[in-house]
mmCIF file of C-alpha atoms and ligand atoms in Angstrom:
data_model
loop_
_atom_site.group_PDB
_atom_site.id
_atom_site.type_symbol
_atom_site.label_atom_id
_atom_site.label_comp_id
_atom_site.label_asym_id
_atom_site.label_seq_id
_atom_site.Cartn_x
_atom_site.Cartn_y
_atom_site.Cartn_z
ATOM 1 C CA MET A 1427 96.778 147.488 128.222
ATOM 2 C CA SER A 1428 99.163 145.926 125.355
ATOM 3 C CA ALA A 1429 98.732 142.383 123.905
ATOM 4 C CA ASN A 1430 98.534 139.412 126.195
ATOM 5 C CA LYS A 1431 99.929 136.724 124.135
ATOM 6 C CA VAL A 1432 101.140 136.124 120.454
ATOM 7 C CA TYR A 1433 100.799 132.829 118.622
ATOM 8 C CA LEU A 1434 102.367 131.779 115.407
ATOM 9 C CA LEU A 1435 100.092 129.575 113.473
ATOM 10 C CA ASP A 1436 101.859 127.380 111.192
ATOM 11 C CA GLY A 1437 100.359 127.381 107.604
ATOM 12 C CA GLY A 1438 102.440 124.708 105.841
ATOM 13 C CA THR A 1439 105.086 125.408 103.087
ATOM 14 C CA LEU A 1440 105.283 126.511 99.412
ATOM 15 C CA VAL A 1441 108.084 126.301 96.909
ATOM 16 C CA ILE A 1442 109.624 129.131 94.720
ATOM 17 C CA ASP A 1443 112.790 129.416 92.770
ATOM 18 C CA GLY A 1444 115.776 131.019 94.445
ATOM 19 C CA TYR A 1445 116.174 133.768 91.855
ATOM 20 C CA HIS A 1446 112.581 134.764 92.972
ATOM 21 C CA ALA A 1447 113.461 134.915 96.568
ATOM 22 C CA PHE A 1448 116.701 136.700 95.889
ATOM 23 C CA TRP A 1449 116.202 138.917 92.889
ATOM 24 C CA ASN A 1450 118.962 139.238 90.280
ATOM 25 C CA ARG A 1451 121.101 137.008 92.800
ATOM 26 C CA GLY A 1452 119.945 133.666 93.555
ATOM 27 C CA PRO A 1453 121.414 130.877 93.392
ATOM 28 C CA GLY A 1454 118.463 129.369 91.433
ATOM 29 C CA GLY A 1455 116.974 126.050 92.471
ATOM 30 C CA GLU A 1456 113.771 125.148 94.484
ATOM 31 C CA LEU A 1457 113.485 126.806 97.856
ATOM 32 C CA ARG A 1458 110.779 125.623 100.005
ATOM 33 C CA PHE A 1459 109.694 128.076 102.837
ATOM 34 C CA PRO A 1460 107.098 128.316 105.602
ATOM 35 C CA CYS A 1461 104.050 130.533 105.716
ATOM 36 C CA TYR A 1462 102.388 131.403 108.957
ATOM 37 C CA ALA A 1463 99.733 133.413 110.653
ATOM 38 C CA VAL A 1464 100.042 135.673 113.765
ATOM 39 C CA LEU A 1465 97.334 135.380 116.232
ATOM 40 C CA ILE A 1466 97.218 138.198 118.869
ATOM 41 C CA ASP A 1467 95.311 137.888 122.243
ATOM 42 C CA HIS A 1468 94.710 141.517 123.075
ATOM 43 C CA PRO A 1469 92.452 142.920 125.819
ATOM 44 C CA ASP A 1470 90.465 144.682 122.930
ATOM 45 C CA GLY A 1471 90.022 141.513 121.110
ATOM 46 C CA LEU A 1472 91.501 138.462 119.105
ATOM 47 C CA TYR A 1473 93.341 139.670 116.007
ATOM 48 C CA ILE A 1474 94.862 137.359 113.276
ATOM 49 C CA PHE A 1475 97.533 139.144 111.171
ATOM 50 C CA ASP A 1476 97.584 137.376 107.583
ATOM 51 C CA THR A 1477 95.708 134.030 107.335
ATOM 52 C CA GLY A 1478 98.291 131.981 104.949
ATOM 53 C CA TYR A 1479 97.230 130.101 101.910
ATOM 54 C CA ASP A 1480 94.266 128.079 101.004
ATOM 55 C CA HIS A 1481 95.660 124.700 99.532
ATOM 56 C CA ALA A 1482 92.880 123.964 97.109
ATOM 57 C CA HIS A 1483 93.398 127.238 95.596
ATOM 58 C CA VAL A 1484 97.426 126.924 95.213
ATOM 59 C CA GLU A 1485 96.735 123.335 93.881
ATOM 60 C CA ARG A 1486 94.277 124.803 91.080
ATOM 61 C CA VAL A 1487 96.043 128.207 90.189
ATOM 62 C CA LEU A 1488 99.751 127.751 91.079
ATOM 63 C CA PRO A 1489 100.547 124.178 91.611
ATOM 64 C CA PHE A 1490 104.020 124.757 90.643
ATOM 65 C CA GLU A 1491 104.519 126.245 94.328
ATOM 66 C CA LYS A 1492 104.124 122.524 95.511
ATOM 67 C CA PRO A 1493 102.000 123.506 98.511
ATOM 68 C CA LEU A 1494 102.192 121.235 101.458
ATOM 69 C CA GLN A 1495 99.827 121.761 104.290
ATOM 70 C CA THR A 1496 97.879 119.365 106.526
ATOM 71 C CA GLU A 1497 94.484 119.736 108.093
ATOM 72 C CA THR A 1498 96.166 120.973 111.326
ATOM 73 C CA GLN A 1499 97.807 123.736 109.269
ATOM 74 C CA THR A 1500 94.808 125.227 108.196
ATOM 75 C CA ILE A 1501 93.208 128.427 110.053
ATOM 76 C CA PRO A 1502 90.475 126.195 111.672
ATOM 77 C CA GLY A 1503 92.972 123.496 112.566
ATOM 78 C CA GLN A 1504 95.717 126.005 114.065
ATOM 79 C CA LEU A 1505 92.953 127.797 115.960
ATOM 80 C CA LYS A 1506 91.765 124.298 117.269
ATOM 81 C CA ILE A 1507 95.017 123.750 118.918
ATOM 82 C CA VAL A 1508 94.878 126.994 120.958
ATOM 83 C CA GLY A 1509 91.344 126.248 121.982
ATOM 84 C CA LEU A 1510 89.655 128.577 119.579
ATOM 85 C CA LYS A 1511 87.226 128.371 116.690
ATOM 86 C CA PRO A 1512 87.156 130.703 113.665
ATOM 87 C CA ALA A 1513 84.083 132.712 114.909
ATOM 88 C CA ASP A 1514 86.114 133.851 117.960
ATOM 89 C CA ILE A 1515 88.148 135.906 115.853
ATOM 90 C CA ASN A 1516 87.262 139.778 115.879
ATOM 91 C CA TYR A 1517 89.694 141.317 113.492
ATOM 92 C CA VAL A 1518 91.652 140.172 110.746
ATOM 93 C CA ILE A 1519 94.614 142.352 109.333
ATOM 94 C CA ASN A 1520 96.136 141.575 106.117
ATOM 95 C CA SER A 1521 99.674 142.848 105.225
ATOM 96 C CA HIS A 1522 98.685 142.574 101.599
ATOM 97 C CA TYR A 1523 96.253 140.556 99.544
ATOM 98 C CA HIS A 1524 98.608 138.057 97.874
ATOM 99 C CA PHE A 1525 97.026 134.594 97.865
ATOM 100 C CA ASP A 1526 99.587 133.179 100.670
ATOM 101 C CA HIS A 1527 98.596 135.939 103.022
ATOM 102 C CA CYS A 1528 94.764 136.010 102.774
ATOM 103 C CA GLY A 1529 93.767 132.345 101.892
ATOM 104 C CA GLY A 1530 92.088 131.722 105.305
ATOM 105 C CA ASN A 1531 90.233 134.891 105.743
ATOM 106 C CA ILE A 1532 87.127 132.811 104.500
ATOM 107 C CA HIS A 1533 86.856 131.106 107.697
ATOM 108 C CA LEU A 1534 86.788 134.241 109.785
ATOM 109 C CA THR A 1535 83.183 135.207 109.093
ATOM 110 C CA GLU A 1536 82.704 137.103 112.277
ATOM 111 C CA ALA A 1537 85.699 139.352 111.849
ATOM 112 C CA SER A 1538 86.184 142.933 110.652
ATOM 113 C CA THR A 1539 88.829 143.031 108.055
ATOM 114 C CA LEU A 1540 91.730 145.625 108.375
ATOM 115 C CA CYS A 1541 93.961 146.430 105.568
ATOM 116 C CA HIS A 1542 95.584 149.366 103.757
ATOM 117 C CA ALA A 1543 93.439 151.247 101.545
ATOM 118 C CA LYS A 1544 95.849 151.254 98.597
ATOM 119 C CA GLU A 1545 96.052 147.595 98.768
ATOM 120 C CA LEU A 1546 92.317 147.041 98.457
ATOM 121 C CA GLU A 1547 92.605 149.196 95.462
ATOM 122 C CA ALA A 1548 95.644 147.572 93.894
ATOM 123 C CA CYS A 1549 94.321 144.248 94.376
ATOM 124 C CA GLY A 1550 90.906 145.310 92.495
ATOM 125 C CA CYS A 1551 92.954 146.280 89.553
ATOM 126 C CA PRO A 1552 96.331 144.529 89.458
ATOM 127 C CA GLN A 1553 99.310 144.951 86.992
ATOM 128 C CA PRO A 1554 99.581 142.233 84.564
ATOM 129 C CA PHE A 1555 102.618 140.702 86.569
ATOM 130 C CA GLU A 1556 100.674 140.761 89.633
ATOM 131 C CA VAL A 1557 97.691 138.752 88.636
ATOM 132 C CA LEU A 1558 98.819 135.310 90.022
ATOM 133 C CA GLY A 1559 99.788 136.910 93.333
ATOM 134 C CA TYR A 1560 96.417 138.435 93.745
ATOM 135 C CA SER A 1561 94.436 135.378 92.417
ATOM 136 C CA ASP A 1562 92.790 134.577 95.535
ATOM 137 C CA LEU A 1563 89.791 136.827 95.925
ATOM 138 C CA SER A 1564 87.791 134.538 98.498
ATOM 139 C CA PHE A 1565 88.425 137.406 101.035
ATOM 140 C CA SER A 1566 86.135 139.444 99.183
ATOM 141 C CA PRO A 1567 83.301 138.224 97.042
ATOM 142 C CA GLU A 1568 82.764 141.892 95.833
ATOM 143 C CA MET A 1569 86.239 142.288 94.697
ATOM 144 C CA GLN A 1570 85.777 139.011 92.666
ATOM 145 C CA GLN A 1571 82.853 140.257 91.030
ATOM 146 C CA GLN A 1572 84.434 143.700 90.395
ATOM 147 C CA ARG A 1573 87.521 141.733 88.622
ATOM 148 C CA GLY A 1574 84.978 139.707 86.660
ATOM 149 C CA SER A 1575 86.091 137.328 83.948
ATOM 150 C CA GLU A 1576 89.669 137.127 84.587
ATOM 151 C CA VAL A 1577 89.181 135.719 88.178
ATOM 152 C CA LEU A 1578 90.826 132.443 88.695
ATOM 153 C CA ASN A 1579 88.955 131.093 91.543
ATOM 154 C CA ALA A 1580 85.244 131.949 91.251
ATOM 155 C CA LEU A 1581 83.206 131.175 94.304
ATOM 156 C CA PRO A 1582 79.848 131.555 95.100
ATOM 157 C CA LEU A 1583 79.159 135.332 95.741
ATOM 158 C CA ASP A 1584 76.805 134.721 98.757
ATOM 159 C CA ILE A 1585 79.490 132.507 100.577
ATOM 160 C CA TYR A 1586 80.826 135.207 102.895
ATOM 161 C CA THR A 1587 80.296 139.001 103.463
ATOM 162 C CA PRO A 1588 83.444 140.658 105.153
ATOM 163 C CA LYS A 1589 83.403 143.951 106.797
ATOM 164 C CA PHE A 1590 86.352 146.072 105.613
ATOM 165 C CA GLU A 1591 88.026 148.909 107.303
ATOM 166 C CA THR A 1592 90.621 150.511 105.224
ATOM 167 C CA LEU A 1593 93.703 152.361 106.746
ATOM 168 C CA GLY A 1594 96.335 154.688 105.744
ATOM 169 C CA GLY A 1595 99.610 155.990 107.078
ATOM 170 C CA ASP A 1596 101.290 154.365 110.145
ATOM 171 C CA GLN A 1597 98.596 153.204 112.999
ATOM 172 C CA GLU A 1598 98.479 152.058 116.361
ATOM 173 C CA ILE A 1599 95.286 150.066 115.875
ATOM 174 C CA ALA A 1600 94.869 149.128 119.361
ATOM 175 C CA LYS A 1601 97.197 149.719 122.478
ATOM 176 C CA GLY A 1602 100.750 148.445 121.679
ATOM 177 C CA LEU A 1603 99.738 147.215 118.088
ATOM 178 C CA TRP A 1604 101.334 149.053 115.391
ATOM 179 C CA LEU A 1605 100.999 148.704 111.649
ATOM 180 C CA PHE A 1606 103.847 150.686 109.589
ATOM 181 C CA GLU A 1607 103.794 151.204 106.140
ATOM 182 C CA THR A 1608 106.211 149.205 104.027
ATOM 183 C CA PRO A 1609 105.114 149.577 100.471
ATOM 184 C CA GLY A 1610 107.124 148.104 97.335
ATOM 185 C CA HIS A 1611 106.166 144.274 97.547
ATOM 186 C CA THR A 1612 102.779 145.777 97.054
ATOM 187 C CA ALA A 1613 101.092 149.029 96.801
ATOM 188 C CA GLY A 1614 99.730 149.153 100.298
ATOM 189 C CA HIS A 1615 101.779 146.659 102.269
ATOM 190 C CA TYR A 1616 101.706 146.828 106.133
ATOM 191 C CA SER A 1617 104.200 145.322 108.781
ATOM 192 C CA LEU A 1618 103.155 144.739 112.301
ATOM 193 C CA MET A 1619 104.633 145.453 115.515
ATOM 194 C CA VAL A 1620 103.492 143.957 118.690
ATOM 195 C CA GLU A 1621 104.508 145.043 122.338
ATOM 196 C CA LEU A 1622 104.403 142.476 124.968
ATOM 197 C CA LYS A 1623 104.842 142.823 128.661
ATOM 198 C CA ASN A 1624 107.620 140.334 129.178
ATOM 199 C CA ARG A 1625 109.779 140.576 125.971
ATOM 200 C CA ARG A 1626 111.065 142.871 123.302
ATOM 201 C CA PRO A 1627 108.449 144.059 120.886
ATOM 202 C CA MET A 1628 107.908 141.636 117.833
ATOM 203 C CA LEU A 1629 107.914 142.934 114.553
ATOM 204 C CA PHE A 1630 106.431 141.123 111.600
ATOM 205 C CA THR A 1631 107.995 142.250 108.543
ATOM 206 C CA ALA A 1632 105.263 140.305 106.231
ATOM 207 C CA ASP A 1633 106.604 140.227 102.808
ATOM 208 C CA ALA A 1634 108.637 143.429 102.981
ATOM 209 C CA CYS A 1635 111.341 140.990 103.821
ATOM 210 C CA TYR A 1636 111.040 137.280 103.426
ATOM 211 C CA SER A 1637 114.086 136.239 105.426
ATOM 212 C CA LYS A 1638 116.987 137.309 107.408
ATOM 213 C CA LYS A 1639 119.270 136.378 104.567
ATOM 214 C CA ASN A 1640 117.419 138.995 102.391
ATOM 215 C CA MET A 1641 117.802 141.669 105.191
ATOM 216 C CA ASP A 1642 121.506 140.802 105.784
ATOM 217 C CA LEU A 1643 122.169 140.923 101.700
ATOM 218 C CA MET A 1644 119.601 143.843 101.311
ATOM 219 C CA CYS A 1645 118.315 141.781 98.446
ATOM 220 C CA ILE A 1646 114.759 142.232 97.723
ATOM 221 C CA SER A 1647 112.562 139.528 96.113
ATOM 222 C CA SER A 1648 111.576 139.310 92.744
ATOM 223 C CA PHE A 1649 107.816 139.680 93.523
ATOM 224 C CA HIS A 1650 107.351 143.492 93.742
ATOM 225 C CA LEU A 1651 105.436 146.234 92.297
ATOM 226 C CA ASP A 1652 108.096 148.913 92.939
ATOM 227 C CA PRO A 1653 111.872 147.589 93.761
ATOM 228 C CA VAL A 1654 113.249 150.909 94.836
ATOM 229 C CA ALA A 1655 110.343 151.266 97.443
ATOM 230 C CA SER A 1656 110.879 147.488 98.341
ATOM 231 C CA LEU A 1657 114.421 148.322 99.325
ATOM 232 C CA ASN A 1658 113.402 151.411 101.202
ATOM 233 C CA SER A 1659 110.770 149.267 103.171
ATOM 234 C CA MET A 1660 113.245 146.896 104.110
ATOM 235 C CA GLN A 1661 115.581 149.791 105.451
ATOM 236 C CA ARG A 1662 112.621 151.251 107.104
ATOM 237 C CA LEU A 1663 112.144 147.862 108.998
ATOM 238 C CA LYS A 1664 115.915 147.738 110.144
ATOM 239 C CA ASP A 1665 115.538 151.174 111.455
ATOM 240 C CA LEU A 1666 112.216 150.407 113.254
ATOM 241 C CA ALA A 1667 113.750 147.373 114.826
ATOM 242 C CA GLU A 1668 116.535 149.547 116.079
ATOM 243 C CA LYS A 1669 114.279 152.275 117.362
ATOM 244 C CA TYR A 1670 112.033 150.134 119.376
ATOM 245 C CA ASP A 1671 114.631 147.360 120.267
ATOM 246 C CA ALA A 1672 112.202 144.913 118.360
ATOM 247 C CA GLU A 1673 112.844 141.461 117.112
ATOM 248 C CA LEU A 1674 112.378 140.822 113.490
ATOM 249 C CA PHE A 1675 110.164 138.037 112.523
ATOM 250 C CA TYR A 1676 110.309 137.229 108.689
ATOM 251 C CA SER A 1677 107.500 135.963 106.763
ATOM 252 C CA HIS A 1678 109.235 133.229 104.538
ATOM 253 C CA ASP A 1679 112.316 132.211 106.296
ATOM 254 C CA PRO A 1680 113.323 128.660 106.138
ATOM 255 C CA ALA A 1681 116.425 129.220 108.071
ATOM 256 C CA SER A 1682 114.996 131.205 111.066
ATOM 257 C CA TYR A 1683 111.530 129.337 111.341
ATOM 258 C CA PRO A 1684 112.898 126.309 113.347
ATOM 259 C CA ASP A 1685 113.807 128.827 115.948
ATOM 260 C CA TYR A 1686 110.318 130.516 116.131
ATOM 261 C CA GLN A 1687 107.832 129.157 118.763
ATOM 262 C CA LEU A 1688 104.739 127.840 117.005
ATOM 263 C CA ALA A 1689 101.194 127.348 118.632
ATOM 264 C CA PRO A 1690 100.033 125.948 120.950
ATOM 265 C CA ASN A 1691 103.321 127.702 122.416
ATOM 266 C CA PHE A 1692 103.177 131.727 122.581
ATOM 267 C CA TYR A 1693 105.159 134.702 123.310
ATOM 268 C CA SER A 1694 103.803 137.008 126.088
HETATM 269 ZN ZN1 ZN B 624 104.092 136.044 101.084
#
């Protein structure tokens, strides 16, 4: 049995410069974009793909991204509007560990955490230009301890003990729930495809492609470990969408977002 329902959990917005969103292209200027998490109601359990950002963390460490997030746009707030609580979630999948994709993990204390093995490794030993991206380590007190003095958001180490399950390669982690390797933005980046009964599969690019405009221009964002791999991953997403007749859902797309159905509405 494939997934029953997919909910998009709105997580508020952030700001970056247009030259970051469209690398070496722009135009420059403030670009406010949405962040969201994906909740999948599957016969094998409740999955969340990415968990958005933690408002207090962004205010403290990256205030120039001007976070706008209400209580309702937090993970507990979004789960509440669909009649769930954080302890109900069985699995968290993180596309990658940038702060705007793992900030809500800390609420999901009963869940097992799935990620690419290379991503966990990269987050533990980031390149100098990745330190702000990998600045929210609340998802792993152990990682926080390992990174030591440079950690920007030290939390009590006993706050949370996540269970990690690391993966490699493309994986069907549950019936109709596919993780596809899309590295470049980060070392171990995964995109997710969800098959549903009554509609085309949903292919969540995560940060392998911020927006439809990035895809149309084949223009990557400036936040990347490897620009050539990023571009190849964008092409891979295009090819996967065609192969599976899947609909692409972009991670930070102010133009497409108003057309997405947000929780409590759902896709089935
Ligand atoms: Zn992101």
